[in-house]
mmCIF file with all atom_site columns, C-alpha atoms in Angstrom:
data_model
loop_
_atom_site.group_PDB
_atom_site.id
_atom_site.type_symbol
_atom_site.label_atom_id
_atom_site.label_alt_id
_atom_site.label_comp_id
_atom_site.label_asym_id
_atom_site.label_entity_id
_atom_site.label_seq_id
_atom_site.pdbx_PDB_ins_code
_atom_site.Cartn_x
_atom_site.Cartn_y
_atom_site.Cartn_z
_atom_site.occupancy
_atom_site.B_iso_or_equiv
_atom_site.pdbx_formal_charge
_atom_site.auth_seq_id
_atom_site.auth_comp_id
_atom_site.auth_asym_id
_atom_site.auth_atom_id
_atom_site.pdbx_PDB_model_num
ATOM 1   C CA . MET A 1 1   ? -0.106  -0.153 -0.056 1.00 52.00 ? 1   MET A CA 1
ATOM 2   C CA . GLU A 1 2   ? 1.614   3.380  -1.041 1.00 60.00 ? 2   GLU A CA 1
ATOM 3   C CA . VAL A 1 3   ? 1.187   6.055  1.462  1.00 71.00 ? 3   VAL A CA 1
ATOM 4   C CA . LYS A 1 4   ? -0.669  8.870  -0.247 1.00 76.00 ? 4   LYS A CA 1
ATOM 5   C CA . ILE A 1 5   ? -0.428  11.842 1.800  1.00 88.00 ? 5   ILE A CA 1
ATOM 6   C CA . SER A 1 6   ? -0.316  15.882 0.994  1.00 87.00 ? 6   SER A CA 1
ATOM 7   C CA . GLU A 1 7   ? 2.988   16.969 0.106  1.00 91.00 ? 7   GLU A CA 1
ATOM 8   C CA . SER A 1 8   ? 3.276   19.221 2.757  1.00 93.00 ? 8   SER A CA 1
ATOM 9   C CA . TRP A 1 9   ? 2.873   16.278 5.228  1.00 96.00 ? 9   TRP A CA 1
ATOM 10  C CA . LYS A 1 10  ? 5.116   14.235 3.266  1.00 92.00 ? 10  LYS A CA 1
ATOM 11  C CA . ARG A 1 11  ? 8.028   16.319 3.528  1.00 92.00 ? 11  ARG A CA 1
ATOM 12  C CA . VAL A 1 12  ? 7.319   16.650 7.597  1.00 95.00 ? 12  VAL A CA 1
ATOM 13  C CA . LEU A 1 13  ? 6.890   12.870 7.999  1.00 95.00 ? 13  LEU A CA 1
ATOM 14  C CA . LYS A 1 14  ? 9.310   11.704 5.448  1.00 92.00 ? 14  LYS A CA 1
ATOM 15  C CA . GLU A 1 15  ? 11.873  10.081 8.345  1.00 94.00 ? 15  GLU A CA 1
ATOM 16  C CA . GLU A 1 16  ? 8.685   8.498  10.212 1.00 95.00 ? 16  GLU A CA 1
ATOM 17  C CA . PHE A 1 17  ? 7.535   6.898  6.956  1.00 93.00 ? 17  PHE A CA 1
ATOM 18  C CA . GLU A 1 18  ? 11.174  4.975  6.314  1.00 93.00 ? 18  GLU A CA 1
ATOM 19  C CA . LYS A 1 19  ? 11.079  3.652  9.948  1.00 96.00 ? 19  LYS A CA 1
ATOM 20  C CA . GLY A 1 20  ? 10.542  -0.280 10.663 1.00 96.00 ? 20  GLY A CA 1
ATOM 21  C CA . TYR A 1 21  ? 7.501   -0.024 12.526 1.00 97.00 ? 21  TYR A CA 1
ATOM 22  C CA . PHE A 1 22  ? 5.749   1.869  9.778  1.00 96.00 ? 22  PHE A CA 1
ATOM 23  C CA . GLN A 1 23  ? 6.734   -0.187 7.397  1.00 95.00 ? 23  GLN A CA 1
ATOM 24  C CA . ASP A 1 24  ? 5.104   -3.119 9.312  1.00 97.00 ? 24  ASP A CA 1
ATOM 25  C CA . LEU A 1 25  ? 2.098   -1.145 10.007 1.00 97.00 ? 25  LEU A CA 1
ATOM 26  C CA . ILE A 1 26  ? 1.559   -0.572 6.328  1.00 95.00 ? 26  ILE A CA 1
ATOM 27  C CA . THR A 1 27  ? 2.018   -4.163 5.482  1.00 96.00 ? 27  THR A CA 1
ATOM 28  C CA . PHE A 1 28  ? -0.862  -4.952 8.292  1.00 97.00 ? 28  PHE A CA 1
ATOM 29  C CA . VAL A 1 29  ? -3.397  -2.283 7.039  1.00 97.00 ? 29  VAL A CA 1
ATOM 30  C CA . LYS A 1 30  ? -2.812  -3.740 3.457  1.00 96.00 ? 30  LYS A CA 1
ATOM 31  C CA . ARG A 1 31  ? -3.228  -7.272 4.386  1.00 97.00 ? 31  ARG A CA 1
ATOM 32  C CA . GLU A 1 32  ? -6.409  -6.226 6.715  1.00 97.00 ? 32  GLU A CA 1
ATOM 33  C CA . TYR A 1 33  ? -8.097  -4.111 3.799  1.00 96.00 ? 33  TYR A CA 1
ATOM 34  C CA . GLU A 1 34  ? -7.652  -7.260 1.425  1.00 96.00 ? 34  GLU A CA 1
ATOM 35  C CA . ASN A 1 35  ? -9.126  -9.860 3.895  1.00 97.00 ? 35  ASN A CA 1
ATOM 36  C CA . HIS A 1 36  ? -11.858 -7.833 5.916  1.00 97.00 ? 36  HIS A CA 1
ATOM 37  C CA . THR A 1 37  ? -14.034 -4.863 5.566  1.00 97.00 ? 37  THR A CA 1
ATOM 38  C CA . CYS A 1 38  ? -12.289 -1.846 6.786  1.00 97.00 ? 38  CYS A CA 1
ATOM 39  C CA . TYR A 1 39  ? -12.861 2.035  7.495  1.00 96.00 ? 39  TYR A CA 1
ATOM 40  C CA . PRO A 1 40  ? -12.413 4.410  6.525  1.00 96.00 ? 40  PRO A CA 1
ATOM 41  C CA . PRO A 1 41  ? -12.254 3.855  2.587  1.00 94.00 ? 41  PRO A CA 1
ATOM 42  C CA . GLU A 1 42  ? -8.737  3.233  1.718  1.00 94.00 ? 42  GLU A CA 1
ATOM 43  C CA . ASN A 1 43  ? -8.475  6.524  -0.192 1.00 93.00 ? 43  ASN A CA 1
ATOM 44  C CA . LYS A 1 44  ? -9.527  8.118  3.130  1.00 95.00 ? 44  LYS A CA 1
ATOM 45  C CA . ILE A 1 45  ? -7.117  6.961  5.523  1.00 96.00 ? 45  ILE A CA 1
ATOM 46  C CA . PHE A 1 46  ? -5.085  9.989  5.501  1.00 96.00 ? 46  PHE A CA 1
ATOM 47  C CA . ALA A 1 47  ? -7.890  12.426 4.926  1.00 96.00 ? 47  ALA A CA 1
ATOM 48  C CA . ALA A 1 48  ? -7.186  14.616 7.953  1.00 97.00 ? 48  ALA A CA 1
ATOM 49  C CA . PHE A 1 49  ? -3.872  15.542 6.474  1.00 97.00 ? 49  PHE A CA 1
ATOM 50  C CA . ASP A 1 50  ? -4.888  15.796 2.710  1.00 95.00 ? 50  ASP A CA 1
ATOM 51  C CA . HIS A 1 51  ? -7.627  18.372 4.063  1.00 96.00 ? 51  HIS A CA 1
ATOM 52  C CA . CYS A 1 52  ? -5.114  20.621 6.282  1.00 97.00 ? 52  CYS A CA 1
ATOM 53  C CA . SER A 1 53  ? -1.897  21.200 5.000  1.00 96.00 ? 53  SER A CA 1
ATOM 54  C CA . PHE A 1 54  ? 1.072   21.543 7.788  1.00 97.00 ? 54  PHE A CA 1
ATOM 55  C CA . GLU A 1 55  ? 1.567   25.104 6.621  1.00 96.00 ? 55  GLU A CA 1
ATOM 56  C CA . ASP A 1 56  ? -2.304  26.001 7.144  1.00 96.00 ? 56  ASP A CA 1
ATOM 57  C CA . LEU A 1 57  ? -2.483  24.461 10.538 1.00 98.00 ? 57  LEU A CA 1
ATOM 58  C CA . LYS A 1 58  ? -4.282  26.181 13.078 1.00 98.00 ? 58  LYS A CA 1
ATOM 59  C CA . VAL A 1 59  ? -6.016  23.686 15.428 1.00 98.00 ? 59  VAL A CA 1
ATOM 60  C CA . VAL A 1 60  ? -5.470  20.007 16.373 1.00 98.00 ? 60  VAL A CA 1
ATOM 61  C CA . ILE A 1 61  ? -8.325  17.979 17.629 1.00 98.00 ? 61  ILE A CA 1
ATOM 62  C CA . ILE A 1 62  ? -7.400  14.479 18.761 1.00 97.00 ? 62  ILE A CA 1
ATOM 63  C CA . GLY A 1 63  ? -10.026 11.425 18.588 1.00 95.00 ? 63  GLY A CA 1
ATOM 64  C CA . GLN A 1 64  ? -9.445  7.837  19.411 1.00 93.00 ? 64  GLN A CA 1
ATOM 65  C CA . ASP A 1 65  ? -10.067 5.546  16.316 1.00 92.00 ? 65  ASP A CA 1
ATOM 66  C CA . PRO A 1 66  ? -12.498 5.620  13.157 1.00 95.00 ? 66  PRO A CA 1
ATOM 67  C CA . TYR A 1 67  ? -15.989 4.914  13.485 1.00 94.00 ? 67  TYR A CA 1
ATOM 68  C CA . HIS A 1 68  ? -16.750 1.132  12.497 1.00 95.00 ? 68  HIS A CA 1
ATOM 69  C CA . GLY A 1 69  ? -20.048 1.122  11.598 1.00 92.00 ? 69  GLY A CA 1
ATOM 70  C CA . HIS A 1 70  ? -21.227 1.107  7.423  1.00 89.00 ? 70  HIS A CA 1
ATOM 71  C CA . LYS A 1 71  ? -20.226 4.351  5.884  1.00 87.00 ? 71  LYS A CA 1
ATOM 72  C CA . GLN A 1 72  ? -19.496 6.453  9.004  1.00 95.00 ? 72  GLN A CA 1
ATOM 73  C CA . ALA A 1 73  ? -15.878 7.196  8.900  1.00 96.00 ? 73  ALA A CA 1
ATOM 74  C CA . ASN A 1 74  ? -14.627 9.506  6.251  1.00 96.00 ? 74  ASN A CA 1
ATOM 75  C CA . GLY A 1 75  ? -10.910 9.985  7.671  1.00 96.00 ? 75  GLY A CA 1
ATOM 76  C CA . LEU A 1 76  ? -11.628 12.807 9.948  1.00 98.00 ? 76  LEU A CA 1
ATOM 77  C CA . CYS A 1 77  ? -12.063 12.341 13.826 1.00 98.00 ? 77  CYS A CA 1
ATOM 78  C CA . PHE A 1 78  ? -15.710 12.640 14.935 1.00 98.00 ? 78  PHE A CA 1
ATOM 79  C CA . SER A 1 79  ? -16.855 13.264 11.426 1.00 98.00 ? 79  SER A CA 1
ATOM 80  C CA . VAL A 1 80  ? -19.050 11.203 9.181  1.00 97.00 ? 80  VAL A CA 1
ATOM 81  C CA . HIS A 1 81  ? -20.084 11.207 5.334  1.00 94.00 ? 81  HIS A CA 1
ATOM 82  C CA . ASP A 1 82  ? -22.991 13.461 4.305  1.00 95.00 ? 82  ASP A CA 1
ATOM 83  C CA . GLY A 1 83  ? -26.253 11.778 4.846  1.00 94.00 ? 83  GLY A CA 1
ATOM 84  C CA . ILE A 1 84  ? -25.134 9.408  7.642  1.00 96.00 ? 84  ILE A CA 1
ATOM 85  C CA . LYS A 1 85  ? -26.899 9.771  11.036 1.00 96.00 ? 85  LYS A CA 1
ATOM 86  C CA . HIS A 1 86  ? -24.960 11.887 13.556 1.00 97.00 ? 86  HIS A CA 1
ATOM 87  C CA . PRO A 1 87  ? -23.383 9.634  16.360 1.00 97.00 ? 87  PRO A CA 1
ATOM 88  C CA . PRO A 1 88  ? -23.750 11.000 20.033 1.00 97.00 ? 88  PRO A CA 1
ATOM 89  C CA . SER A 1 89  ? -20.543 12.394 20.672 1.00 97.00 ? 89  SER A CA 1
ATOM 90  C CA . LEU A 1 90  ? -20.948 14.586 17.455 1.00 98.00 ? 90  LEU A CA 1
ATOM 91  C CA . ILE A 1 91  ? -24.453 15.580 18.398 1.00 98.00 ? 91  ILE A CA 1
ATOM 92  C CA . ASN A 1 92  ? -23.055 16.820 21.841 1.00 98.00 ? 92  ASN A CA 1
ATOM 93  C CA . ILE A 1 93  ? -20.337 18.628 19.801 1.00 98.00 ? 93  ILE A CA 1
ATOM 94  C CA . PHE A 1 94  ? -22.914 20.507 17.609 1.00 98.00 ? 94  PHE A CA 1
ATOM 95  C CA . LYS A 1 95  ? -24.764 21.204 21.007 1.00 98.00 ? 95  LYS A CA 1
ATOM 96  C CA . GLU A 1 96  ? -22.038 22.874 22.557 1.00 98.00 ? 96  GLU A CA 1
ATOM 97  C CA . ILE A 1 97  ? -21.165 24.896 19.452 1.00 98.00 ? 97  ILE A CA 1
ATOM 98  C CA . ALA A 1 98  ? -24.899 26.039 19.535 1.00 98.00 ? 98  ALA A CA 1
ATOM 99  C CA . ALA A 1 99  ? -24.822 26.991 23.065 1.00 98.00 ? 99  ALA A CA 1
ATOM 100 C CA . ASP A 1 100 ? -21.307 28.412 22.963 1.00 98.00 ? 100 ASP A CA 1
ATOM 101 C CA . ILE A 1 101 ? -21.365 30.876 19.553 1.00 98.00 ? 101 ILE A CA 1
ATOM 102 C CA . GLY A 1 102 ? -25.030 30.454 18.434 1.00 97.00 ? 102 GLY A CA 1
ATOM 103 C CA . ASN A 1 103 ? -24.570 28.480 15.371 1.00 97.00 ? 103 ASN A CA 1
ATOM 104 C CA . PRO A 1 104 ? -27.692 26.494 14.303 1.00 96.00 ? 104 PRO A CA 1
ATOM 105 C CA . TYR A 1 105 ? -27.435 22.844 14.490 1.00 97.00 ? 105 TYR A CA 1
ATOM 106 C CA . PRO A 1 106 ? -26.059 21.299 11.227 1.00 97.00 ? 106 PRO A CA 1
ATOM 107 C CA . VAL A 1 107 ? -27.844 19.014 8.739  1.00 97.00 ? 107 VAL A CA 1
ATOM 108 C CA . SER A 1 108 ? -24.436 17.367 7.697  1.00 97.00 ? 108 SER A CA 1
ATOM 109 C CA . GLY A 1 109 ? -22.031 15.464 10.389 1.00 98.00 ? 109 GLY A CA 1
ATOM 110 C CA . ASN A 1 110 ? -19.369 16.073 7.595  1.00 98.00 ? 110 ASN A CA 1
ATOM 111 C CA . LEU A 1 111 ? -16.543 18.190 9.003  1.00 98.00 ? 111 LEU A CA 1
ATOM 112 C CA . GLU A 1 112 ? -14.228 18.599 6.013  1.00 98.00 ? 112 GLU A CA 1
ATOM 113 C CA . ALA A 1 113 ? -15.324 22.338 6.235  1.00 98.00 ? 113 ALA A CA 1
ATOM 114 C CA . TRP A 1 114 ? -13.628 22.374 9.511  1.00 98.00 ? 114 TRP A CA 1
ATOM 115 C CA . ALA A 1 115 ? -10.240 20.496 8.112  1.00 98.00 ? 115 ALA A CA 1
ATOM 116 C CA . ASP A 1 116 ? -10.331 22.862 5.106  1.00 97.00 ? 116 ASP A CA 1
ATOM 117 C CA . GLN A 1 117 ? -9.917  25.699 7.441  1.00 98.00 ? 117 GLN A CA 1
ATOM 118 C CA . GLY A 1 118 ? -6.797  24.444 9.191  1.00 97.00 ? 118 GLY A CA 1
ATOM 119 C CA . ILE A 1 119 ? -8.012  21.807 11.596 1.00 98.00 ? 119 ILE A CA 1
ATOM 120 C CA . LEU A 1 120 ? -6.441  18.648 11.793 1.00 98.00 ? 120 LEU A CA 1
ATOM 121 C CA . LEU A 1 121 ? -9.044  16.043 12.967 1.00 98.00 ? 121 LEU A CA 1
ATOM 122 C CA . LEU A 1 122 ? -6.743  13.472 13.902 1.00 98.00 ? 122 LEU A CA 1
ATOM 123 C CA . ASN A 1 123 ? -7.488  10.099 15.220 1.00 96.00 ? 123 ASN A CA 1
ATOM 124 C CA . ALA A 1 124 ? -4.653  8.138  17.097 1.00 95.00 ? 124 ALA A CA 1
ATOM 125 C CA . THR A 1 125 ? -5.789  5.161  15.209 1.00 97.00 ? 125 THR A CA 1
ATOM 126 C CA . LEU A 1 126 ? -6.280  5.828  11.515 1.00 97.00 ? 126 LEU A CA 1
ATOM 127 C CA . THR A 1 127 ? -8.137  2.390  10.685 1.00 97.00 ? 127 THR A CA 1
ATOM 128 C CA . VAL A 1 128 ? -10.256 0.018  11.887 1.00 97.00 ? 128 VAL A CA 1
ATOM 129 C CA . ARG A 1 129 ? -12.238 -3.405 11.243 1.00 96.00 ? 129 ARG A CA 1
ATOM 130 C CA . LYS A 1 130 ? -16.038 -3.206 10.310 1.00 96.00 ? 130 LYS A CA 1
ATOM 131 C CA . SER A 1 131 ? -17.837 -3.598 13.759 1.00 93.00 ? 131 SER A CA 1
ATOM 132 C CA . GLU A 1 132 ? -14.683 -4.280 15.981 1.00 94.00 ? 132 GLU A CA 1
ATOM 133 C CA . ALA A 1 133 ? -13.824 -1.203 17.865 1.00 91.00 ? 133 ALA A CA 1
ATOM 134 C CA . GLY A 1 134 ? -10.009 -0.989 18.853 1.00 90.00 ? 134 GLY A CA 1
ATOM 135 C CA . SER A 1 135 ? -9.389  -3.947 16.069 1.00 94.00 ? 135 SER A CA 1
ATOM 136 C CA . HIS A 1 136 ? -6.266  -1.836 14.706 1.00 96.00 ? 136 HIS A CA 1
ATOM 137 C CA . HIS A 1 137 ? -4.970  -0.523 18.203 1.00 94.00 ? 137 HIS A CA 1
ATOM 138 C CA . LYS A 1 138 ? -1.177  -1.278 18.832 1.00 94.00 ? 138 LYS A CA 1
ATOM 139 C CA . GLN A 1 139 ? -0.004  -1.931 15.351 1.00 95.00 ? 139 GLN A CA 1
ATOM 140 C CA . GLY A 1 140 ? 1.809   1.096  15.065 1.00 97.00 ? 140 GLY A CA 1
ATOM 141 C CA . TRP A 1 141 ? -0.828  3.713  14.353 1.00 97.00 ? 141 TRP A CA 1
ATOM 142 C CA . GLU A 1 142 ? -0.263  5.205  17.979 1.00 97.00 ? 142 GLU A CA 1
ATOM 143 C CA . ILE A 1 143 ? 3.421   5.669  17.382 1.00 97.00 ? 143 ILE A CA 1
ATOM 144 C CA . PHE A 1 144 ? 2.738   7.501  14.156 1.00 97.00 ? 144 PHE A CA 1
ATOM 145 C CA . THR A 1 145 ? 0.322   9.908  15.512 1.00 97.00 ? 145 THR A CA 1
ATOM 146 C CA . ASP A 1 146 ? 2.545   10.895 18.488 1.00 97.00 ? 146 ASP A CA 1
ATOM 147 C CA . ALA A 1 147 ? 5.299   11.677 16.168 1.00 97.00 ? 147 ALA A CA 1
ATOM 148 C CA . VAL A 1 148 ? 2.699   13.694 14.183 1.00 98.00 ? 148 VAL A CA 1
ATOM 149 C CA . ILE A 1 149 ? 1.803   15.605 17.412 1.00 98.00 ? 149 ILE A CA 1
ATOM 150 C CA . LYS A 1 150 ? 5.417   16.134 18.518 1.00 97.00 ? 150 LYS A CA 1
ATOM 151 C CA . ARG A 1 151 ? 6.588   17.404 15.143 1.00 97.00 ? 151 ARG A CA 1
ATOM 152 C CA . ILE A 1 152 ? 3.862   19.933 15.250 1.00 98.00 ? 152 ILE A CA 1
ATOM 153 C CA . SER A 1 153 ? 4.567   20.960 18.672 1.00 98.00 ? 153 SER A CA 1
ATOM 154 C CA . ASP A 1 154 ? 8.171   21.372 18.005 1.00 97.00 ? 154 ASP A CA 1
ATOM 155 C CA . GLN A 1 155 ? 8.000   22.870 14.308 1.00 97.00 ? 155 GLN A CA 1
ATOM 156 C CA . LYS A 1 156 ? 5.101   25.131 14.654 1.00 97.00 ? 156 LYS A CA 1
ATOM 157 C CA . GLU A 1 157 ? 4.021   27.918 17.039 1.00 97.00 ? 157 GLU A CA 1
ATOM 158 C CA . HIS A 1 158 ? 0.581   29.161 18.385 1.00 98.00 ? 158 HIS A CA 1
ATOM 159 C CA . VAL A 1 159 ? -1.619  25.923 17.470 1.00 98.00 ? 159 VAL A CA 1
ATOM 160 C CA . VAL A 1 160 ? -4.570  25.267 19.506 1.00 98.00 ? 160 VAL A CA 1
ATOM 161 C CA . PHE A 1 161 ? -4.930  21.818 20.857 1.00 98.00 ? 161 PHE A CA 1
ATOM 162 C CA . LEU A 1 162 ? -8.172  20.517 21.926 1.00 98.00 ? 162 LEU A CA 1
ATOM 163 C CA . LEU A 1 163 ? -7.743  17.737 24.167 1.00 97.00 ? 163 LEU A CA 1
ATOM 164 C CA . TRP A 1 164 ? -11.440 16.012 25.005 1.00 97.00 ? 164 TRP A CA 1
ATOM 165 C CA . GLY A 1 165 ? -11.305 13.118 27.398 1.00 95.00 ? 165 GLY A CA 1
ATOM 166 C CA . GLY A 1 166 ? -8.556  11.246 29.237 1.00 93.00 ? 166 GLY A CA 1
ATOM 167 C CA . PHE A 1 167 ? -7.046  9.394  25.943 1.00 92.00 ? 167 PHE A CA 1
ATOM 168 C CA . ALA A 1 168 ? -6.583  12.733 24.340 1.00 95.00 ? 168 ALA A CA 1
ATOM 169 C CA . LYS A 1 169 ? -5.128  14.352 27.318 1.00 96.00 ? 169 LYS A CA 1
ATOM 170 C CA . LYS A 1 170 ? -2.577  11.505 27.598 1.00 94.00 ? 170 LYS A CA 1
ATOM 171 C CA . LYS A 1 171 ? -1.979  11.709 23.758 1.00 95.00 ? 171 LYS A CA 1
ATOM 172 C CA . GLY A 1 172 ? -1.010  15.334 24.149 1.00 95.00 ? 172 GLY A CA 1
ATOM 173 C CA . ALA A 1 173 ? 1.062   15.369 27.478 1.00 92.00 ? 173 ALA A CA 1
ATOM 174 C CA . LYS A 1 174 ? 4.097   16.170 25.724 1.00 91.00 ? 174 LYS A CA 1
ATOM 175 C CA . ILE A 1 175 ? 2.806   19.117 24.129 1.00 97.00 ? 175 ILE A CA 1
ATOM 176 C CA . ASP A 1 176 ? 4.941   22.409 24.734 1.00 97.00 ? 176 ASP A CA 1
ATOM 177 C CA . ARG A 1 177 ? 2.620   24.562 26.292 1.00 97.00 ? 177 ARG A CA 1
ATOM 178 C CA . LYS A 1 178 ? 4.842   27.411 26.251 1.00 96.00 ? 178 LYS A CA 1
ATOM 179 C CA . LYS A 1 179 ? 4.421   27.718 22.438 1.00 97.00 ? 179 LYS A CA 1
ATOM 180 C CA . HIS A 1 180 ? 1.004   26.420 22.194 1.00 98.00 ? 180 HIS A CA 1
ATOM 181 C CA . PHE A 1 181 ? -2.710  27.053 23.386 1.00 98.00 ? 181 PHE A CA 1
ATOM 182 C CA . VAL A 1 182 ? -4.011  23.785 25.081 1.00 98.00 ? 182 VAL A CA 1
ATOM 183 C CA . LEU A 1 183 ? -7.707  23.473 25.767 1.00 98.00 ? 183 LEU A CA 1
ATOM 184 C CA . GLU A 1 184 ? -8.789  20.455 28.054 1.00 97.00 ? 184 GLU A CA 1
ATOM 185 C CA . THR A 1 185 ? -12.297 19.062 28.936 1.00 97.00 ? 185 THR A CA 1
ATOM 186 C CA . GLY A 1 186 ? -14.238 15.716 29.219 1.00 96.00 ? 186 GLY A CA 1
ATOM 187 C CA . HIS A 1 187 ? -14.893 13.801 26.247 1.00 96.00 ? 187 HIS A CA 1
ATOM 188 C CA . PRO A 1 188 ? -18.300 14.697 24.328 1.00 97.00 ? 188 PRO A CA 1
ATOM 189 C CA . SER A 1 189 ? -19.702 11.069 24.738 1.00 95.00 ? 189 SER A CA 1
ATOM 190 C CA . PRO A 1 190 ? -22.991 10.937 26.554 1.00 94.00 ? 190 PRO A CA 1
ATOM 191 C CA . LEU A 1 191 ? -21.289 8.903  29.204 1.00 89.00 ? 191 LEU A CA 1
ATOM 192 C CA . SER A 1 192 ? -19.027 12.025 30.063 1.00 90.00 ? 192 SER A CA 1
ATOM 193 C CA . ALA A 1 193 ? -21.379 14.913 28.928 1.00 87.00 ? 193 ALA A CA 1
ATOM 194 C CA . ASN A 1 194 ? -24.267 13.507 30.896 1.00 85.00 ? 194 ASN A CA 1
ATOM 195 C CA . ARG A 1 195 ? -21.871 13.575 34.027 1.00 88.00 ? 195 ARG A CA 1
ATOM 196 C CA . GLY A 1 196 ? -21.186 17.430 33.429 1.00 88.00 ? 196 GLY A CA 1
ATOM 197 C CA . TYR A 1 197 ? -17.669 17.115 32.062 1.00 92.00 ? 197 TYR A CA 1
ATOM 198 C CA . TRP A 1 198 ? -18.563 18.595 28.394 1.00 97.00 ? 198 TRP A CA 1
ATOM 199 C CA . PHE A 1 199 ? -20.917 21.095 28.122 1.00 97.00 ? 199 PHE A CA 1
ATOM 200 C CA . GLY A 1 200 ? -20.066 24.677 29.055 1.00 97.00 ? 200 GLY A CA 1
ATOM 201 C CA . ASN A 1 201 ? -16.375 24.172 27.957 1.00 98.00 ? 201 ASN A CA 1
ATOM 202 C CA . LYS A 1 202 ? -16.841 26.987 25.611 1.00 98.00 ? 202 LYS A CA 1
ATOM 203 C CA . HIS A 1 203 ? -13.717 25.582 23.603 1.00 98.00 ? 203 HIS A CA 1
ATOM 204 C CA . PHE A 1 204 ? -14.869 26.888 20.188 1.00 98.00 ? 204 PHE A CA 1
ATOM 205 C CA . SER A 1 205 ? -15.242 30.451 21.428 1.00 98.00 ? 205 SER A CA 1
ATOM 206 C CA . LYS A 1 206 ? -11.950 30.480 23.432 1.00 98.00 ? 206 LYS A CA 1
ATOM 207 C CA . THR A 1 207 ? -10.155 29.006 20.083 1.00 98.00 ? 207 THR A CA 1
ATOM 208 C CA . ASN A 1 208 ? -11.481 31.828 18.066 1.00 98.00 ? 208 ASN A CA 1
ATOM 209 C CA . GLU A 1 209 ? -10.517 34.278 20.679 1.00 98.00 ? 209 GLU A CA 1
ATOM 210 C CA . TYR A 1 210 ? -6.965  33.028 20.657 1.00 98.00 ? 210 TYR A CA 1
ATOM 211 C CA . LEU A 1 211 ? -6.781  33.092 17.066 1.00 98.00 ? 211 LEU A CA 1
ATOM 212 C CA . ASN A 1 212 ? -7.809  36.530 16.868 1.00 97.00 ? 212 ASN A CA 1
ATOM 213 C CA . GLU A 1 213 ? -5.128  37.416 19.511 1.00 97.00 ? 213 GLU A CA 1
ATOM 214 C CA . GLN A 1 214 ? -2.472  35.823 17.153 1.00 96.00 ? 214 GLN A CA 1
ATOM 215 C CA . SER A 1 215 ? -3.831  37.902 13.847 1.00 95.00 ? 215 SER A CA 1
ATOM 216 C CA . LYS A 1 216 ? -5.353  34.727 12.487 1.00 95.00 ? 216 LYS A CA 1
ATOM 217 C CA . GLU A 1 217 ? -8.541  34.325 10.692 1.00 95.00 ? 217 GLU A CA 1
ATOM 218 C CA . LYS A 1 218 ? -11.487 32.781 13.174 1.00 96.00 ? 218 LYS A CA 1
ATOM 219 C CA . LEU A 1 219 ? -12.754 29.292 12.355 1.00 97.00 ? 219 LEU A CA 1
ATOM 220 C CA . LYS A 1 220 ? -16.378 28.796 10.972 1.00 97.00 ? 220 LYS A CA 1
ATOM 221 C CA . TRP A 1 221 ? -17.376 26.152 13.156 1.00 97.00 ? 221 TRP A CA 1
#
């Protein structure tokens, strides 16, 4: 399987692609896609990078692994294809946006418009078997996405990192907080949100306030 990723990220991650663990990972992913139904579609595995260049990157949102239901995952964390029913976490994200900045609840759960504005919607694991959550964990994706986060932290300044839930907080533990703006809250899943750990975080308005302070264009959430 050839790694088809945008040129801006290919330059940044070139050394990572040449490492042994990544070669083993690609062999595993190729075999899984040949023998099982896996998500997202093969041409969407690196969609988060294709929609958001390294140069234009403003915000990073960290998810865990892709949705494993039929036609849900489109390569962006928390996002689904147009016309697909919104998963519970995405519903709560949209509800918080409505409460925070007054945006109406959207028809589509496709977050490509976010990514195109400079939001890297990064899952820790980029692939999954159909109906088997976590099935591609510990195959190398986590090492790769840790390297992505570190390169962003090291090579850029004034990036907003939105860490939602314990998993994302651990994933972002090594971000240089002197250079970047890090916001943390509970996960938007109903289990967390219904316990009061999600709603009212105002991450969306806070992000735009910070971007404005850095003379960067605000995001259209």
